[in-house]
Tab-separated table of C-alpha atoms in Angstrom:
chain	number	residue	atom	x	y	z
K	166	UNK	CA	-71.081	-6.092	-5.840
K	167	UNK	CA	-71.365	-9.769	-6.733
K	168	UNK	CA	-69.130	-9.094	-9.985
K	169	UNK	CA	-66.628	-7.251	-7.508
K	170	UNK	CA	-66.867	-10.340	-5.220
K	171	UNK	CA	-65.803	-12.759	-8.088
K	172	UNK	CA	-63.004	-10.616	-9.082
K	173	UNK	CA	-61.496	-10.683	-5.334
K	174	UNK	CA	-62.078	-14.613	-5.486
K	175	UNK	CA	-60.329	-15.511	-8.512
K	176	UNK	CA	-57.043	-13.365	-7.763
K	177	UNK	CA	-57.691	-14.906	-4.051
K	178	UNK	CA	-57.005	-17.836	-6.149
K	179	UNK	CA	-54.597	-17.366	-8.285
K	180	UNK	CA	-51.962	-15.866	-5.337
K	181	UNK	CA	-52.495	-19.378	-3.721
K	182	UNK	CA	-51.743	-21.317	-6.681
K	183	UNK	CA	-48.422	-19.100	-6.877
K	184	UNK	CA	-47.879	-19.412	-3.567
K	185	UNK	CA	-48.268	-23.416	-3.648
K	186	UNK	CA	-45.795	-23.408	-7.361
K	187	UNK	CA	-43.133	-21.633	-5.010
K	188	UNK	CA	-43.226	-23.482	-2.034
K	189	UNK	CA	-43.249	-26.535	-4.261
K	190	UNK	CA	-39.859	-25.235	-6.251
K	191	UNK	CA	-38.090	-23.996	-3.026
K	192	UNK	CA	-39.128	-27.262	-1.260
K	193	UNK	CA	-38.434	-29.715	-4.171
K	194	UNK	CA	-36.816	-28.496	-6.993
K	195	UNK	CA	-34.055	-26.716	-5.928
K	196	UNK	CA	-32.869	-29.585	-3.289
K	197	UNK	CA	-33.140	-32.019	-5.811
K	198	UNK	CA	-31.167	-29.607	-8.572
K	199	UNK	CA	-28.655	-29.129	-5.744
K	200	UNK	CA	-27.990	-32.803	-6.052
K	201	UNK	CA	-30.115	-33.924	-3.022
K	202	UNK	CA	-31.980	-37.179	-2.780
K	203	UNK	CA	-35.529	-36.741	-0.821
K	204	UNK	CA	-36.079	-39.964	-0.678
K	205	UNK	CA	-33.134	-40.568	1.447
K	206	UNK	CA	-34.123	-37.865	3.300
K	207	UNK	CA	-37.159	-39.141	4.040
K	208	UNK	CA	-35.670	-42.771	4.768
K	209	UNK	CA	-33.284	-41.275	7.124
K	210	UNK	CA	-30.826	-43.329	9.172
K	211	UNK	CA	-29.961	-47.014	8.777
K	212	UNK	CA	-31.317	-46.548	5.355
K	213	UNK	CA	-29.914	-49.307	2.072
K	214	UNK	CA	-30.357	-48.625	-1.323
K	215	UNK	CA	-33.349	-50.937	-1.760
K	216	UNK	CA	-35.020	-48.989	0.647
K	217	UNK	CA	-34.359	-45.342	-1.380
K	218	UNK	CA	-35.262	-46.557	-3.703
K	219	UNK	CA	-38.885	-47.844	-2.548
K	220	UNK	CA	-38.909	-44.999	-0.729
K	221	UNK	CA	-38.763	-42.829	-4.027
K	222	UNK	CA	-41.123	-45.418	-6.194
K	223	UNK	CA	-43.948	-45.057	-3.596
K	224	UNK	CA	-43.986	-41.036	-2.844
K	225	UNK	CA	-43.878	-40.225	-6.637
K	226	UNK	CA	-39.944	-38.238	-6.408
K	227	UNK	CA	-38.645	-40.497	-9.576
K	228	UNK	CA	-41.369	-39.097	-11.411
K	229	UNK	CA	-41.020	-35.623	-13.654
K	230	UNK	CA	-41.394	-32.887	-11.643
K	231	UNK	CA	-44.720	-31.332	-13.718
K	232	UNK	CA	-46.132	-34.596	-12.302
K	233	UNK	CA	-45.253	-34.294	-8.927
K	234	UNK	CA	-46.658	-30.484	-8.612
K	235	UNK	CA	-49.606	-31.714	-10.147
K	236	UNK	CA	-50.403	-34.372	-8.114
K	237	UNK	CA	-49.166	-32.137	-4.848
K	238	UNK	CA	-51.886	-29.554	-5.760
K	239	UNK	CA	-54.661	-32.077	-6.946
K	240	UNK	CA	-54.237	-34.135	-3.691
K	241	UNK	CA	-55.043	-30.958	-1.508
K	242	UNK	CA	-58.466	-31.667	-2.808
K	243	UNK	CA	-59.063	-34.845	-3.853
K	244	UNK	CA	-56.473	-36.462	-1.843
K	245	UNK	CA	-53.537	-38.950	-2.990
K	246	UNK	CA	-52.623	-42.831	-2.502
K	247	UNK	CA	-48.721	-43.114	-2.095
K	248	UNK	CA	-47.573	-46.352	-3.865
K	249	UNK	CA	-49.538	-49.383	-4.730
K	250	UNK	CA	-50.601	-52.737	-3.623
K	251	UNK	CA	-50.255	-53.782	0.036
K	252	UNK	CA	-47.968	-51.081	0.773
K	253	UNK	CA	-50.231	-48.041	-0.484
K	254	UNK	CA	-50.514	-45.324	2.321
K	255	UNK	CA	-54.033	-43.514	1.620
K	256	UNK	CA	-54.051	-39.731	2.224
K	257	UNK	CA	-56.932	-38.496	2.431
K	258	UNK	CA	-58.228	-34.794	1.373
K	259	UNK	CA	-57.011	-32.229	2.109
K	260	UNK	CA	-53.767	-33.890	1.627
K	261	UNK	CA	-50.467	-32.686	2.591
K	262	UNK	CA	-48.472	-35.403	2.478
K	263	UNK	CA	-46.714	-37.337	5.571
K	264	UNK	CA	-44.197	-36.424	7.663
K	265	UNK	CA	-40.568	-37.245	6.894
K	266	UNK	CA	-39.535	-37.595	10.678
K	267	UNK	CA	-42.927	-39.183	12.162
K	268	UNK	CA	-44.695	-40.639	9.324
K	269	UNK	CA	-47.700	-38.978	10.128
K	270	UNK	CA	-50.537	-36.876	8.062
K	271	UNK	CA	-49.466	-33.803	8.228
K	272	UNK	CA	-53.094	-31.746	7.955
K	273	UNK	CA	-53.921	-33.705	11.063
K	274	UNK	CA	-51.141	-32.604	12.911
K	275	UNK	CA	-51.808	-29.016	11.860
K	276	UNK	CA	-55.768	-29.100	12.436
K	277	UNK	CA	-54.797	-30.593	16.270
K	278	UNK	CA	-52.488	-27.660	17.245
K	279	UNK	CA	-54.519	-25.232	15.453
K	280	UNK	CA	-56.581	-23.894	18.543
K	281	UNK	CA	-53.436	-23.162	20.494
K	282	UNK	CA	-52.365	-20.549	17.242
K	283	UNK	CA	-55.963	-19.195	16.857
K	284	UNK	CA	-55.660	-18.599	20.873
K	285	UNK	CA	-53.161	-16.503	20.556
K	286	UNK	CA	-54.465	-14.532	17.612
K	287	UNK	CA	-57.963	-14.240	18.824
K	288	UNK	CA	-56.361	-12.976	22.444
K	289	UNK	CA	-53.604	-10.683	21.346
K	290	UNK	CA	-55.656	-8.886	18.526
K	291	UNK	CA	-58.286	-8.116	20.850
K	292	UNK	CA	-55.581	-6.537	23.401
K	293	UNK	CA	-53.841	-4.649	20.653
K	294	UNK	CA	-56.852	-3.681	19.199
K	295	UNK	CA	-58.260	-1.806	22.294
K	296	UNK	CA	-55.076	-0.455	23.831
K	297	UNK	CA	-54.174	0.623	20.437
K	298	UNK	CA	-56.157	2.127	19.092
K	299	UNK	CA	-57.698	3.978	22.791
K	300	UNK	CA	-53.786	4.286	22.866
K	301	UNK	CA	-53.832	6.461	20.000
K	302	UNK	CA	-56.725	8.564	20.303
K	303	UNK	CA	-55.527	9.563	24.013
K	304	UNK	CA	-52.366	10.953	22.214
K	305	UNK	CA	-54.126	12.850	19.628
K	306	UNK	CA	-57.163	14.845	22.213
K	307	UNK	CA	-53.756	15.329	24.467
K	308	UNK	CA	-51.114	16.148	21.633
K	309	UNK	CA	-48.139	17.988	22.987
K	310	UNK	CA	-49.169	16.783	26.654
K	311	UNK	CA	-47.705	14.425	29.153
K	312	UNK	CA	-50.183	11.815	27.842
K	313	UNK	CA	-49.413	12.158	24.290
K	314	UNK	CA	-45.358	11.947	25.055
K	315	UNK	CA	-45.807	9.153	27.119
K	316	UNK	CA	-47.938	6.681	24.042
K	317	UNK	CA	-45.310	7.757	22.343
K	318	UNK	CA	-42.585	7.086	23.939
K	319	UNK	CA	-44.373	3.220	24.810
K	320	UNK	CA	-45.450	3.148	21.463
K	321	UNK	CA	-41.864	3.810	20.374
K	322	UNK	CA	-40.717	1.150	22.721
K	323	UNK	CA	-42.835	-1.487	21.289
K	324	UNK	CA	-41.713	-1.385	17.807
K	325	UNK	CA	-37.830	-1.119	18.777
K	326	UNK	CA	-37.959	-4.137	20.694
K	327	UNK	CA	-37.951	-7.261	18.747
K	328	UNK	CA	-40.421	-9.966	19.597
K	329	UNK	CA	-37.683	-12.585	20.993
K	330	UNK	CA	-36.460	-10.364	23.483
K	331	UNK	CA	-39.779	-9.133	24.621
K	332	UNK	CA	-41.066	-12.743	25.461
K	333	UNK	CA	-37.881	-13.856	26.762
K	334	UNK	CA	-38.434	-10.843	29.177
K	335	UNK	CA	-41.951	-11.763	30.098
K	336	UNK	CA	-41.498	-15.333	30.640
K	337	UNK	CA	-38.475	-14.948	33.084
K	338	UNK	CA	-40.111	-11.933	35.069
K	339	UNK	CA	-43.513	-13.956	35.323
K	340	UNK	CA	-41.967	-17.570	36.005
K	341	UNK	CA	-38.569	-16.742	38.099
K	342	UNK	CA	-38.427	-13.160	39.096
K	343	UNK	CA	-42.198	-12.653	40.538
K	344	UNK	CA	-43.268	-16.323	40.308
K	345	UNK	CA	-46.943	-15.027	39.050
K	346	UNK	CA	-46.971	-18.954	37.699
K	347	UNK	CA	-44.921	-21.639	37.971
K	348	UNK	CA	-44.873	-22.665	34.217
K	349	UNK	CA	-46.706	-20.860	31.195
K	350	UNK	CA	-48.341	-23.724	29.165
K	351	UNK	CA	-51.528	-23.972	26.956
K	352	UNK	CA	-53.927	-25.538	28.752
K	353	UNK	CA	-57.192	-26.213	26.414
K	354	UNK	CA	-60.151	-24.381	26.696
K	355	UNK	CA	-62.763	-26.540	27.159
K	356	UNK	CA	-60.631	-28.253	29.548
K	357	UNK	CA	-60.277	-25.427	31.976
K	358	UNK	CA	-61.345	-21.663	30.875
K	359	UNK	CA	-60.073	-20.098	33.911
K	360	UNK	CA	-56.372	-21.570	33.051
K	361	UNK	CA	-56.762	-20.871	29.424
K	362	UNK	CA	-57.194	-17.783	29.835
K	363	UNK	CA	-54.493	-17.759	32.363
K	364	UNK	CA	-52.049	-18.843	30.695
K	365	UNK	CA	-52.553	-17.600	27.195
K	366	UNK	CA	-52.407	-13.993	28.263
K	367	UNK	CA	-48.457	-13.700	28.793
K	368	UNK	CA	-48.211	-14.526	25.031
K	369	UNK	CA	-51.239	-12.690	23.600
K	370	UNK	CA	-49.867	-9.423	25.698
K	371	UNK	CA	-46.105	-9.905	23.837
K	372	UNK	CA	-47.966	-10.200	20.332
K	373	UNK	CA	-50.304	-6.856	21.499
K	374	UNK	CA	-47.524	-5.288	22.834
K	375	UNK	CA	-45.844	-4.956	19.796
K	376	UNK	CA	-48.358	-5.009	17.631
K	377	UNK	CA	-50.798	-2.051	19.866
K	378	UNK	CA	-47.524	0.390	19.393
K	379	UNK	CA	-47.862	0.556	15.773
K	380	UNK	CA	-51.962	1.100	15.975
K	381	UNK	CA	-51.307	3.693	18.148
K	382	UNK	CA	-48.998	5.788	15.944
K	383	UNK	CA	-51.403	5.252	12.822
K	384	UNK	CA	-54.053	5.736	15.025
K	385	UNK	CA	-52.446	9.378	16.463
K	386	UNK	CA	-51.286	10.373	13.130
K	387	UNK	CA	-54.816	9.625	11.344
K	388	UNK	CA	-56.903	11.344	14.176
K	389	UNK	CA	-54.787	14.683	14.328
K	390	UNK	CA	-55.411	14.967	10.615
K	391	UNK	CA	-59.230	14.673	10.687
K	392	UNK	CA	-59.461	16.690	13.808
K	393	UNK	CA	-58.425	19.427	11.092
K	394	UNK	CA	-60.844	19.029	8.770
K	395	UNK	CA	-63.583	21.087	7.614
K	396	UNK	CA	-66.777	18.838	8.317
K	397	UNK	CA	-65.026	18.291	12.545
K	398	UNK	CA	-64.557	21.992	13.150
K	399	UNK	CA	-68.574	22.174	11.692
K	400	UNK	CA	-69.688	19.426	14.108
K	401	UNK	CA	-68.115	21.433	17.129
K	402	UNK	CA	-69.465	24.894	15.471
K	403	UNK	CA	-72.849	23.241	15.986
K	404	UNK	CA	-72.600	22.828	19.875
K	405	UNK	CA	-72.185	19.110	19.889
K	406	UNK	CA	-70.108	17.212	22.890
K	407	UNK	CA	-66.900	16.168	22.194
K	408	UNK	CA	-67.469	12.374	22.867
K	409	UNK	CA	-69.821	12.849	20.055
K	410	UNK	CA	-67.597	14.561	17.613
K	411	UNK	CA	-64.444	12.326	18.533
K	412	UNK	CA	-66.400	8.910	18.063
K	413	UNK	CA	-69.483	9.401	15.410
K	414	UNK	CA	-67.511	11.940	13.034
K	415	UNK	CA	-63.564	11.955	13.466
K	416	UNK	CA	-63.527	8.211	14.253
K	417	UNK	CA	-64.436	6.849	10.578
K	418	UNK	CA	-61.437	8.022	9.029
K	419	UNK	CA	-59.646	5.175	11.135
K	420	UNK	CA	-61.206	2.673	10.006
K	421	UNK	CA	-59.766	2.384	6.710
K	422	UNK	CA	-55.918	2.252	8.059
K	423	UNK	CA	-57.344	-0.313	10.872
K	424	UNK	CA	-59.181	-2.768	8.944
K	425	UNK	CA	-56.005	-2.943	6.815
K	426	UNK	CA	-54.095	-3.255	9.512
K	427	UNK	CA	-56.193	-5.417	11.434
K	428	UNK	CA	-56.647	-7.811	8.131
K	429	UNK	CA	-52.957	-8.292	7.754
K	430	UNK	CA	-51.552	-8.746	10.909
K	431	UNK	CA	-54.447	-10.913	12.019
K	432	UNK	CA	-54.004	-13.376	8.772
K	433	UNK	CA	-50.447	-13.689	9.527
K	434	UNK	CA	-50.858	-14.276	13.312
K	435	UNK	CA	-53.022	-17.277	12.248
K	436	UNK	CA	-50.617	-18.575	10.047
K	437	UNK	CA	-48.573	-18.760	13.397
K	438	UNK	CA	-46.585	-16.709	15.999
K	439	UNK	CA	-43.364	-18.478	15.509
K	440	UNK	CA	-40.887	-16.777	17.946
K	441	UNK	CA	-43.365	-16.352	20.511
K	442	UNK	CA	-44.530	-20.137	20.757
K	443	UNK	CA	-41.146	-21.527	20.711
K	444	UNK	CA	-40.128	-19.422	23.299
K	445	UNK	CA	-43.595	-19.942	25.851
K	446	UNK	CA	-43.740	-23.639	24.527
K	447	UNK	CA	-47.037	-23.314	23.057
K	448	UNK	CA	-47.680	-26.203	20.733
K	449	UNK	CA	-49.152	-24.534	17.741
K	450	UNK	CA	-48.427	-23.765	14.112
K	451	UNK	CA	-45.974	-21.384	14.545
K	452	UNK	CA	-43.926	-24.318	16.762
K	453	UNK	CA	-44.968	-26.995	14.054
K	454	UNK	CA	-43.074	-24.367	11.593
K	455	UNK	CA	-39.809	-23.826	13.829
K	456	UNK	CA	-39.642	-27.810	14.897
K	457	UNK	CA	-39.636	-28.870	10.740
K	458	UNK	CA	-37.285	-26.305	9.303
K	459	UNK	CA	-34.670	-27.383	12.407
K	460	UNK	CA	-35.350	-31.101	11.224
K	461	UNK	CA	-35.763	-30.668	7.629
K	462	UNK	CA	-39.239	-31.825	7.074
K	463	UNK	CA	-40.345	-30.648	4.176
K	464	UNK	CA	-43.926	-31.634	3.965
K	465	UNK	CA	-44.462	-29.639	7.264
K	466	UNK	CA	-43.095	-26.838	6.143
K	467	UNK	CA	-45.057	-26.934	2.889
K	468	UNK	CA	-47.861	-27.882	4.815
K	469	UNK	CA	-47.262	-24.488	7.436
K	470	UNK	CA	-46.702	-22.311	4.553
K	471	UNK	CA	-49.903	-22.673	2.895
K	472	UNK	CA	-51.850	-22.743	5.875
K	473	UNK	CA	-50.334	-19.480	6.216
K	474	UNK	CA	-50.933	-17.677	3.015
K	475	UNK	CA	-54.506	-19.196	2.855
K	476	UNK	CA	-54.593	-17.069	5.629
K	477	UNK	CA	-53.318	-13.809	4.571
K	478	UNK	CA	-55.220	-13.862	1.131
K	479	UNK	CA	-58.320	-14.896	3.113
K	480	UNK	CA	-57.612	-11.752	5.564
K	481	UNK	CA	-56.860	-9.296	2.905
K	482	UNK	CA	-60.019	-10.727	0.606
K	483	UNK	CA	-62.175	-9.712	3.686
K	484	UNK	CA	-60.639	-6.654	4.075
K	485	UNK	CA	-61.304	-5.751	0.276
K	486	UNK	CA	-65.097	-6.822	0.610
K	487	UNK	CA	-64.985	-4.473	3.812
K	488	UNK	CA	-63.950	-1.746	1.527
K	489	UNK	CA	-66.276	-2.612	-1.032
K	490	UNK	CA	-69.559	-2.444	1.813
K	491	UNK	CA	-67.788	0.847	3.204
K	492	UNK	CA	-67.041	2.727	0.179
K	493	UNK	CA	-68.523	1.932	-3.141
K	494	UNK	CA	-66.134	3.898	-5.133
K	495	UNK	CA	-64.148	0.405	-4.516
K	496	UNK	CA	-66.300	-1.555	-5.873
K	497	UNK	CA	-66.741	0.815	-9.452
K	498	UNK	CA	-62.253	1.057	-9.519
């Protein structure tokens, strides 16, 4: 196990070093191949020649490019110092670099609106979760029923309608048409739990709705096969009660398609629900994301991206261990 382990940490990794060399290329290289100068980018308006080229001299861009990755990727841990002198700017670790259009640390920035993205996640995967995956079990003890069309015809619902259009839909019924609130806003936890909760659930129950429509089908689809199977059609030969055949038998051949699942879209969600937070106004990653691309900040958007796939290769590292604890034929592949 602890060799398996090791493995699943050093490809872990090695995707986020790609991941970083990418981001760095598509953020950097490429703009600056394509004749751009980020240094008068990041001068913006008002900006003289003198003050490019300062600009350039203290963020490292008139160096070669090796050296610029390198000291990117080094300054995540060990953080950097911009420049020299009187004028250095000191970022500390884990560094990111500073904003082009505020000036400001960017892993601050990210750490602050963190809660209201890892809010959203926590709330809409435990909504999708239990709707989905009840959802889908419903359909499969009912199959061919009223109850089993009707999941599916929701379920089918969900995944045809795109995520825009769903919380455009939801904030205008719960604002304008049946005034349930008068504005959907985060409102910290620890400031008021009643309100957080309150207001986060409009969100969390666009992300589930989606989200519960595909556990549901996986869900339906996985259950009708093991319903079939030789060692279920024993366990009801022996006289036991359905509820007992349905969740201590039939039920662990879900877990496997869940955990997936549940590890990938839960890693993503963290690294930010972009449409959805624009549209409800929820200052969090997924916003921080949207708000740079429009304004061409590149160090938030590098910033963003990693957070993001730390995220996904974190979720999909737990969800190999899972496998590993759950099935040891995993850990000897």
């Amino acid at each position: 196990m602890f060799a398996y382990i090791l493995r699943r940490l050093f490809q872990a990794a090695l995707v986020i070093i790609v991941v970083s060399i990418i981001t760095f290329i598509i953020s950097y290289v490429m703009p600056q191949w394509f004749g751009e100068n980020l240094a008068a980018t990041y001068a913006g308006k008002g900006q003289t020649p003198a003050t490019v080229a300062a600009i350039g001299q203290k963020l490292g861009f008139n160096q070669p490019l090796v050296v610029q990755y390198w000291n990117y990727f080094t300054g995540i841990f060990t953080g950097r110092t911009f420049g020299n002198g009187s004028v250095a700017l000191s970022c500390p670790a884990p560094c990111l670099g500073y904003s082009y259009i505020t000036s400001q640390l960017v892993w601050p920035k990210l750490i602050a609106d963190f809660p209201v993205t890892f809010s959203l996640a926590i709330g809409a995967a435990a909504l999708w979760l239990f709707f989905g995956v009840l959802g889908g079990v419903v359909a499969a003890l009912n199959k061919g029923r009223l109850a089993d069309r009707s999941i599916i015809v929701v379920a089918l619902a969900g995944i045809s309608m795109p995520v825009n259009f769903t919380a455009l839909v939801v904030a205008l019924l719960v604002q304008y048409q049946l005034h349930f609130m008068d504005q959907i806003q985060y409102v910290p936890f620890t400031q008021n739990p009643w309100n957080w909760a309150l207001n986060i659930f409009w969100p969390c129950a666009v992300l589930a709705f989606i989200s519960a429509a595909a556990y549901a089908r996986i869900t339906r689809s996985t259950m009708l096969d093991t319903l079939n199977e030789d060692y279920v059609r024993t366990a009801r030969s022996k006289g036991l009660p359905e509820w007992n055949v349905v969740g201590k038998h039939a039920m662990r051949a879900i877990y496997t398609p869940i955990i997936t699942m549940f590890g990938l879209d839960f890693g993503y969600l963290l690294g930010g629900a972009v449409v959805t937070e624009k549209i409800f106004g929820f200052h969090g990653i997924g916003f921080d994301a949207v708000d740079a691309i429009g304004r061409s900040d590149i160090p938030v958007v590098m910033g963003v991206t990693l957070m993001a796939s730390f995220f996904i290769v974190a979720a999909n590292l737990i969800v190999d261990l899972l496998y590993g604890v759950l099935d040891p034929r995993v850990r000897l592949g």
